[in-house]
Amino acid sequence: MPGHRTKGFCASAAALVLCAVLAGCGGSGESVGGGKVVLRYTWWGNPDRAARTEQAVALFEKQHPNVRVQTSFSGYDAYKQKLAIQATGGDAPDVMQLDYRQIDQYASGHVLFDLGKVKDVLRTGEIDPGLLATGRVDGTQYAIPQGRGTETVVYDVKAWKASGVPLPRKGWTWDDWADAVRALAKRTGRPGATDPGQSEDAFEVWLRGQDKALYTKAGGLGFTADDLTRWWTFTDRLRREGAVSPAEQTTQLDGSVENTPLGRGKATADFNWDAPSSGYQALVPTGVTLAPMPSGEDGTPGQYFKPSMFLGVGAHTGHPEEAAALIDFLLNDEQAAKILGATRGIPVNETIRKETADRLKDFDRTVADYQASLEGTLKDPPQAPPAGDNALQTTFQRDYDQVSYARMSPREAAENYVTEAKAELRS
């Protein structure tokens, strides 16, 4: 994981560097016989996203007969580790899918290409300026949002309705949510939701509902140990009551829906991002749907429209214009939009989003309708997190595990986290 370089990580990175020096390693953007340019394009996702992406790439190649695209994908955690190794070895792909939390790290590490140099090829006029700005670091556009997503309460529709507990509603507060999961636990005999204490994403929504933030604009912590103590005291109490999932379940979370309590039939609801919540459909045969995240006590929304992911170009690509053309195609081509649907979130191109909304089906339509219900009600997204946040996500979960297993009090864990976070952000 970026920010945590184990011995194995360093050895792999060193091997990549040595390979590049001694053998060339077939660097990014090479040309092959017949004059074709070869681009390497990598992303994370599930088999459905992969199948649609391959179909879109085939259309791009048809439109650009001088370009061949080599694709690869994997699950999120494996992808992050592999990309970090490639980046460290100077072997980053020509076009890569990026998470919000990787932008600052890879931009400051000179892994990403300045997209301002290919602005004649890569059109961004149809993207909301606030959303587009999330891909900038120090005024330079290093990445372009590919999809728009937002957090959600995803829940087992049949189980929630059968319980008689009032369904989630727009404007409900964190106290309303807590009352609901308590009632669900009593009436269904299983936790009402996954314990959100381990989730930095959920904590951020809770903070923003109080007009606070994870990070300051200067890249420091935007909250105090007192704030985190309140959050972890709130979630720890719910866990002790049995209203949310126990420690032995939340410590198994790995970013996949399959290992969540909801996905395993051990809870009625979960917090997740809207598009990836499609994965619950195969695991909850009675069906799932989406509801807004809880708000602050005065109704202040904490959630926001976040780039579900970005596309960036490797700094050392041999073919920046072709790489930019691929990104432009994936963002701005209407046929590509039809193929990709909402597998990466709702399209960021505003014209395409409006034109394709009525054609979306199944869970893609659920996501689109959910986002439409929130249009105009959410605050602007924060700037991309500082580089140290990648490591701090792991630290956040690790410290809450100590609370879950009663090895630390919420106060002790919060103070420990804040101390480590300040040191990480200074390094």
Coordinates of C-alpha atoms in Angstrom, one line a residue:
M1 CA 0.0 0.0 0.0
P2 CA 1.4 3.5 -0.8
G3 CA 3.1 5.0 2.2
H4 CA 4.0 1.6 3.7
R5 CA 7.1 0.3 2.1
T6 CA 7.9 -3.1 3.4
K7 CA 11.1 -5.0 2.7
G8 CA 9.3 -6.9 0.0
F9 CA 8.0 -3.7 -1.5
C10 CA 11.4 -2.2 -1.7
A11 CA 13.0 -5.3 -3.1
S12 CA 10.3 -5.4 -5.8
A13 CA 10.8 -1.8 -6.6
A14 CA 14.5 -2.2 -6.8
A15 CA 14.1 -5.1 -9.1
L16 CA 12.0 -3.0 -11.4
V17 CA 14.6 -0.2 -11.4
L18 CA 17.4 -2.8 -12.2
C19 CA 15.3 -4.3 -14.9
A20 CA 14.7 -0.9 -16.5
V21 CA 18.4 0.0 -16.4
L22 CA 19.8 -3.3 -17.6
A23 CA 17.2 -4.6 -20.0
G24 CA 14.9 -1.7 -20.9
C25 CA 11.9 -3.5 -19.5
G26 CA 9.8 -2.4 -22.4
G27 CA 9.0 1.1 -21.1
S28 CA 5.7 2.9 -21.4
G29 CA 4.3 4.0 -24.7
E30 CA 6.6 1.8 -26.9
S31 CA 6.0 1.4 -30.6
V32 CA 5.7 -1.9 -32.3
G33 CA 6.2 -3.3 -35.8
G34 CA 4.1 -1.5 -38.4
G35 CA 4.3 1.8 -36.6
K36 CA 1.6 1.2 -34.1
V37 CA 1.8 2.9 -30.7
V38 CA 1.3 0.7 -27.7
L39 CA -0.3 2.2 -24.6
R40 CA -0.5 0.5 -21.3
Y41 CA -3.8 1.2 -19.5
T42 CA -4.5 -0.2 -16.0
W43 CA -7.4 0.0 -13.6
W44 CA -9.0 -1.7 -10.6
G45 CA -12.4 -3.1 -10.6
N46 CA -14.6 -6.2 -10.9
P47 CA -15.2 -8.5 -13.9
D48 CA -18.2 -6.5 -15.1
R49 CA -16.2 -3.3 -15.2
A50 CA -13.4 -5.2 -17.0
A51 CA -15.7 -6.5 -19.7
R52 CA -17.2 -3.1 -20.4
T53 CA -13.8 -1.5 -20.4
E54 CA -12.4 -4.0 -22.9
Q55 CA -15.4 -3.3 -25.1
A56 CA -14.8 0.5 -25.0
V57 CA -11.1 0.1 -25.6
A58 CA -11.8 -2.0 -28.7
L59 CA -13.9 0.8 -30.0
F60 CA -11.1 3.3 -29.3
E61 CA -8.7 1.1 -31.2
K62 CA -11.1 1.0 -34.2
Q63 CA -11.3 4.8 -34.2
H64 CA -7.5 5.1 -33.8
P65 CA -5.9 2.3 -35.9
N66 CA -2.4 3.5 -35.2
V67 CA -2.8 2.7 -31.4
R68 CA -2.9 -0.6 -29.6
V69 CA -4.0 -0.6 -25.9
Q70 CA -2.7 -3.2 -23.5
T71 CA -5.0 -3.4 -20.6
S72 CA -4.8 -5.0 -17.1
F73 CA -6.9 -4.8 -14.0
S74 CA -7.1 -6.3 -10.5
G75 CA -8.9 -5.7 -7.2
Y76 CA -8.4 -2.4 -5.4
D77 CA -5.9 -3.4 -2.8
A78 CA -3.8 -5.4 -5.2
Y79 CA -3.9 -2.7 -7.8
K80 CA -2.7 0.0 -5.3
Q81 CA 0.3 -2.1 -4.3
K82 CA 1.2 -3.0 -7.9
L83 CA 0.9 0.6 -9.1
A84 CA 3.0 1.8 -6.2
I85 CA 5.8 -0.6 -7.1
Q86 CA 5.6 0.4 -10.8
A87 CA 5.7 4.1 -9.9
T88 CA 8.7 3.6 -7.6
G89 CA 10.5 1.7 -10.4
G90 CA 9.9 4.4 -13.0
D91 CA 7.6 2.0 -14.9
A92 CA 4.2 3.6 -14.4
P93 CA 1.6 2.8 -17.1
D94 CA 0.8 5.3 -19.9
V95 CA -2.8 5.7 -18.6
M96 CA -3.7 4.7 -15.1
Q97 CA -6.8 4.8 -13.0
L98 CA -6.2 6.7 -9.7
D99 CA -7.9 7.1 -6.4
Y100 CA -8.5 10.5 -4.8
R101 CA -5.9 9.7 -2.2
Q102 CA -3.1 8.9 -4.8
I103 CA -3.2 12.2 -6.6
D104 CA -1.0 14.3 -4.3
Q105 CA 1.4 11.4 -3.7
Y106 CA 2.0 10.7 -7.3
A107 CA 2.0 14.3 -8.5
S108 CA 4.6 15.3 -5.9
G109 CA 6.6 12.1 -6.7
H110 CA 6.8 13.1 -10.4
V111 CA 4.9 10.0 -11.5
L112 CA 2.1 12.0 -13.3
F113 CA 2.3 14.0 -16.5
D114 CA 1.1 17.7 -16.6
L115 CA -2.1 17.4 -18.5
G116 CA -2.1 21.1 -19.3
K117 CA 0.5 20.2 -22.0
V118 CA -2.2 18.1 -23.9
K119 CA -5.2 20.4 -23.3
D120 CA -5.8 20.6 -27.1
V121 CA -6.4 16.8 -27.1
L122 CA -8.0 16.3 -23.8
R123 CA -11.3 18.3 -23.5
T124 CA -12.5 19.2 -20.0
G125 CA -15.1 22.0 -20.8
E126 CA -18.0 19.7 -19.9
I127 CA -16.8 18.8 -16.4
D128 CA -18.0 20.8 -13.4
P129 CA -15.1 23.2 -12.4
G130 CA -15.3 22.1 -8.7
L131 CA -15.0 18.5 -9.6
L132 CA -12.2 19.1 -12.1
A133 CA -10.2 21.0 -9.5
T134 CA -9.9 17.9 -7.4
G135 CA -7.3 16.6 -9.9
R136 CA -5.0 19.6 -9.4
V137 CA -2.0 19.9 -7.2
D138 CA -0.4 23.3 -6.8
G139 CA -2.4 24.6 -9.7
T140 CA -1.3 21.9 -12.2
Q141 CA -3.9 19.4 -13.6
Y142 CA -2.4 16.0 -13.1
A143 CA -5.6 13.9 -13.2
I144 CA -9.1 14.1 -14.6
P145 CA -12.2 12.7 -12.8
Q146 CA -13.7 9.8 -14.7
G147 CA -16.9 9.3 -12.8
R148 CA -18.8 11.0 -10.0
G149 CA -19.8 9.2 -6.9
T150 CA -21.0 9.8 -3.4
E151 CA -21.3 7.8 -0.2
T152 CA -24.5 6.0 0.6
V153 CA -26.3 3.9 3.1
V154 CA -26.9 0.7 1.2
Y155 CA -29.4 -1.7 2.7
D156 CA -31.2 -5.0 2.4
V157 CA -34.6 -3.7 1.2
K158 CA -36.7 -6.7 2.2
A159 CA -35.2 -7.1 5.6
W160 CA -35.5 -3.4 6.5
K161 CA -39.1 -3.1 5.3
A162 CA -40.1 -6.4 7.1
S163 CA -38.6 -5.0 10.4
G164 CA -41.1 -2.2 10.5
V165 CA -38.3 0.3 11.3
P166 CA -38.9 3.6 9.4
L167 CA -36.9 3.6 6.2
P168 CA -33.9 6.0 5.8
R169 CA -34.9 9.5 4.6
K170 CA -33.3 12.6 3.3
G171 CA -32.1 14.9 6.1
W172 CA -31.9 12.2 8.8
T173 CA -29.2 12.8 11.4
W174 CA -26.5 10.5 12.9
D175 CA -28.7 10.1 16.0
D176 CA -31.6 9.0 13.7
W177 CA -29.3 6.5 12.0
A178 CA -28.2 5.2 15.4
D179 CA -31.8 4.8 16.6
A180 CA -32.6 2.9 13.4
V181 CA -29.7 0.4 13.6
R182 CA -30.6 -0.2 17.3
A183 CA -34.2 -1.0 16.3
L184 CA -33.1 -3.1 13.4
A185 CA -30.8 -5.2 15.7
K186 CA -33.7 -5.8 18.1
R187 CA -36.2 -6.8 15.4
T188 CA -34.0 -8.8 13.1
G189 CA -31.7 -10.5 15.5
R190 CA -28.5 -9.3 13.7
P191 CA -26.6 -6.0 13.8
G192 CA -28.3 -3.2 12.0
A193 CA -25.2 -2.1 10.1
T194 CA -21.5 -2.5 9.7
D195 CA -19.6 -0.7 12.5
P196 CA -18.5 2.6 10.8
G197 CA -15.9 3.4 13.4
Q198 CA -13.1 1.9 11.3
S199 CA -14.0 3.9 8.2
E200 CA -12.1 7.2 7.6
D201 CA -14.7 7.9 4.9
A202 CA -17.6 7.7 7.3
F203 CA -15.7 9.8 9.8
E204 CA -15.2 12.5 7.2
V205 CA -18.9 12.7 6.5
W206 CA -19.6 13.0 10.2
L207 CA -17.0 15.8 10.5
R208 CA -18.2 17.7 7.5
G209 CA -21.7 17.7 8.9
Q210 CA -20.2 19.8 11.7
D211 CA -18.5 22.1 9.2
K212 CA -15.1 20.5 10.0
A213 CA -12.8 18.6 7.7
L214 CA -10.3 15.8 7.6
Y215 CA -7.5 18.1 6.4
T216 CA -6.8 21.8 6.2
K217 CA -6.0 23.4 2.8
A218 CA -2.4 23.4 3.9
G219 CA -2.4 19.6 4.3
G220 CA -2.6 19.4 8.1
L221 CA -5.2 17.7 10.2
G222 CA -8.5 19.5 10.2
F223 CA -9.8 17.9 13.4
T224 CA -8.6 17.3 17.0
A225 CA -8.3 14.3 19.3
D226 CA -11.5 15.5 21.0
D227 CA -13.4 15.2 17.7
L228 CA -12.1 11.7 17.0
T229 CA -12.8 10.7 20.6
R230 CA -16.4 11.7 20.2
W231 CA -16.7 9.7 16.9
W232 CA -15.1 6.5 18.4
T233 CA -17.1 6.8 21.6
F234 CA -20.3 7.0 19.5
T235 CA -19.5 4.0 17.4
D236 CA -18.0 2.0 20.3
R237 CA -21.2 2.3 22.3
L238 CA -23.2 1.0 19.3
R239 CA -20.9 -1.9 18.9
R240 CA -21.1 -2.8 22.7
E241 CA -24.9 -2.7 22.4
G242 CA -24.9 -5.1 19.4
A243 CA -26.4 -2.5 17.1
V244 CA -23.5 -2.6 14.7
S245 CA -21.1 -5.4 13.7
P246 CA -18.7 -6.9 16.2
A247 CA -14.9 -6.6 16.1
E248 CA -14.3 -10.1 14.6
Q249 CA -16.4 -9.0 11.5
T250 CA -15.1 -5.5 11.0
T251 CA -11.5 -6.5 11.3
Q252 CA -12.0 -8.7 8.2
L253 CA -13.0 -5.8 6.0
D254 CA -10.7 -5.6 3.0
G255 CA -12.4 -3.2 0.6
S256 CA -14.5 -5.9 -1.1
V257 CA -18.3 -6.2 -0.7
E258 CA -18.0 -9.9 -0.3
N259 CA -16.3 -9.6 3.1
T260 CA -18.7 -7.0 4.6
P261 CA -21.3 -8.0 7.1
L262 CA -24.1 -7.0 4.7
G263 CA -22.5 -9.0 1.9
R264 CA -22.2 -12.1 4.3
G265 CA -25.8 -11.8 5.6
K266 CA -24.6 -10.6 9.0
A267 CA -26.1 -7.1 8.9
T268 CA -29.0 -5.2 7.3
A269 CA -27.1 -2.1 6.1
D270 CA -23.6 -0.8 5.3
F271 CA -21.9 2.5 4.3
N272 CA -20.2 2.4 0.9
W273 CA -19.8 4.4 -2.3
D274 CA -22.8 4.3 -4.6
A275 CA -21.4 2.7 -7.8
P276 CA -19.5 -0.1 -6.0
S277 CA -22.6 -1.0 -4.1
S278 CA -23.8 -2.8 -7.2
G279 CA -21.6 -5.7 -6.0
Y280 CA -24.1 -6.4 -3.2
Q281 CA -26.8 -7.4 -5.7
A282 CA -25.2 -10.8 -6.2
L283 CA -24.9 -11.3 -2.4
V284 CA -28.3 -10.1 -1.2
P285 CA -30.8 -11.9 -3.4
T286 CA -33.7 -10.0 -2.0
G287 CA -32.2 -6.7 -3.3
V288 CA -30.5 -3.6 -2.1
T289 CA -31.1 0.1 -2.6
L290 CA -29.4 3.4 -1.7
A291 CA -30.2 6.1 0.9
P292 CA -28.5 9.4 1.8
M293 CA -25.8 9.5 4.4
P294 CA -26.8 10.9 7.8
S295 CA -26.5 14.7 8.2
G296 CA -25.3 16.9 11.0
E297 CA -27.7 17.8 13.8
D298 CA -28.7 21.0 12.1
G299 CA -29.2 19.3 8.8
T300 CA -25.8 20.1 7.3
P301 CA -24.9 17.4 4.8
G302 CA -21.5 15.8 5.2
Q303 CA -21.4 13.8 2.0
Y304 CA -20.3 15.3 -1.3
F305 CA -20.0 14.4 -4.9
K306 CA -16.5 12.9 -5.1
P307 CA -14.6 11.8 -8.2
S308 CA -15.2 8.1 -8.0
M309 CA -11.8 7.7 -9.6
F310 CA -9.4 9.6 -11.9
L311 CA -7.4 9.0 -15.0
G312 CA -3.8 10.2 -15.2
V313 CA -0.9 9.9 -17.7
G314 CA 2.5 8.5 -16.7
A315 CA 5.1 11.2 -16.5
H316 CA 7.5 9.1 -18.6
T317 CA 5.1 8.0 -21.3
G318 CA 6.6 8.2 -24.8
H319 CA 3.2 9.1 -26.3
P320 CA 1.4 11.7 -24.2
E321 CA -0.9 12.8 -27.0
E322 CA -2.2 9.3 -27.7
A323 CA -2.6 8.7 -23.9
A324 CA -4.6 11.9 -23.7
A325 CA -6.7 10.8 -26.7
L326 CA -7.6 7.6 -24.8
I327 CA -8.7 9.6 -21.7
D328 CA -10.6 12.0 -23.9
F329 CA -12.4 9.1 -25.5
L330 CA -13.3 7.5 -22.2
L331 CA -14.7 10.8 -20.8
N332 CA -16.3 12.5 -23.8
D333 CA -17.3 9.9 -26.4
E334 CA -21.0 9.1 -26.3
Q335 CA -20.6 5.5 -27.5
A336 CA -18.0 4.9 -24.8
A337 CA -20.4 6.3 -22.3
K338 CA -23.1 3.9 -23.4
I339 CA -20.8 1.0 -23.0
L340 CA -19.3 1.9 -19.6
G341 CA -22.6 2.9 -18.0
A342 CA -22.2 3.7 -14.3
T343 CA -19.5 1.1 -13.6
R344 CA -17.1 3.9 -12.6
G345 CA -19.8 6.2 -11.3
I346 CA -22.1 8.6 -13.1
P347 CA -20.3 10.3 -16.1
V348 CA -18.6 13.6 -15.4
N349 CA -19.3 15.0 -18.8
E350 CA -22.5 17.0 -18.1
T351 CA -24.0 16.7 -21.6
I352 CA -23.4 12.9 -21.7
R353 CA -24.7 12.5 -18.2
K354 CA -28.0 14.2 -19.2
E355 CA -28.2 12.3 -22.5
T356 CA -27.5 8.9 -21.1
A357 CA -29.6 9.1 -17.9
D358 CA -32.8 7.9 -19.4
R359 CA -31.0 4.9 -21.1
L360 CA -29.5 3.6 -17.9
K361 CA -30.9 0.3 -16.6
D362 CA -30.9 -1.8 -13.5
F363 CA -28.4 -0.7 -10.8
D364 CA -26.9 1.9 -13.0
R365 CA -30.3 3.6 -13.0
T366 CA -30.5 3.2 -9.2
V367 CA -27.2 5.1 -8.9
A368 CA -28.3 7.8 -11.3
D369 CA -31.6 8.4 -9.5
Y370 CA -29.8 8.5 -6.2
Q371 CA -27.4 11.1 -7.3
A372 CA -30.2 13.1 -9.0
S373 CA -32.0 13.2 -5.7
L374 CA -29.0 14.9 -4.1
E375 CA -28.3 17.4 -6.9
G376 CA -27.8 20.9 -5.6
T377 CA -27.9 19.9 -2.0
L378 CA -24.3 19.0 -1.3
K379 CA -21.3 21.1 -0.5
D380 CA -18.2 21.2 -2.9
P381 CA -15.7 18.4 -2.5
P382 CA -12.5 18.9 -0.5
Q383 CA -9.2 19.1 -2.3
A384 CA -7.4 15.9 -2.8
P385 CA -5.9 14.6 0.5
P386 CA -2.2 15.0 1.2
A387 CA 0.1 12.2 0.3
G388 CA 0.3 10.8 3.9
D389 CA -3.4 10.0 3.9
N390 CA -2.8 6.7 2.1
A391 CA -0.8 5.4 5.1
L392 CA -3.2 7.0 7.6
Q393 CA -6.2 5.1 6.3
T394 CA -4.5 2.0 7.5
T395 CA -3.5 3.6 10.8
F396 CA -7.1 4.8 11.3
Q397 CA -8.5 1.3 11.0
R398 CA -5.7 -0.2 13.1
D399 CA -6.3 2.2 16.0
Y400 CA -10.0 1.6 15.9
D401 CA -9.3 -2.2 16.0
Q402 CA -7.7 -1.5 19.4
V403 CA -11.0 0.1 20.5
S404 CA -13.1 -2.7 19.1
Y405 CA -11.1 -5.3 21.0
A406 CA -11.2 -3.1 24.2
R407 CA -7.4 -2.8 24.2
M408 CA -7.6 1.0 24.2
S409 CA -10.3 3.5 25.2
P410 CA -11.6 5.8 22.4
R411 CA -9.6 8.6 24.0
E412 CA -6.3 6.7 24.1
A413 CA -6.8 5.5 20.5
A414 CA -7.7 9.0 19.2
E415 CA -4.7 10.6 20.9
N416 CA -2.5 7.9 19.5
Y417 CA -3.9 8.4 16.0
V418 CA -3.5 12.2 16.0
T419 CA 0.1 11.9 17.2
E420 CA 0.9 9.5 14.4
A421 CA -1.0 11.5 11.8
K422 CA 0.8 14.7 12.6
A423 CA 4.1 12.9 12.3
E424 CA 3.1 11.3 9.0
L425 CA 1.9 14.5 7.5
R426 CA 5.2 16.3 8.4
S427 CA 7.4 13.6 6.9

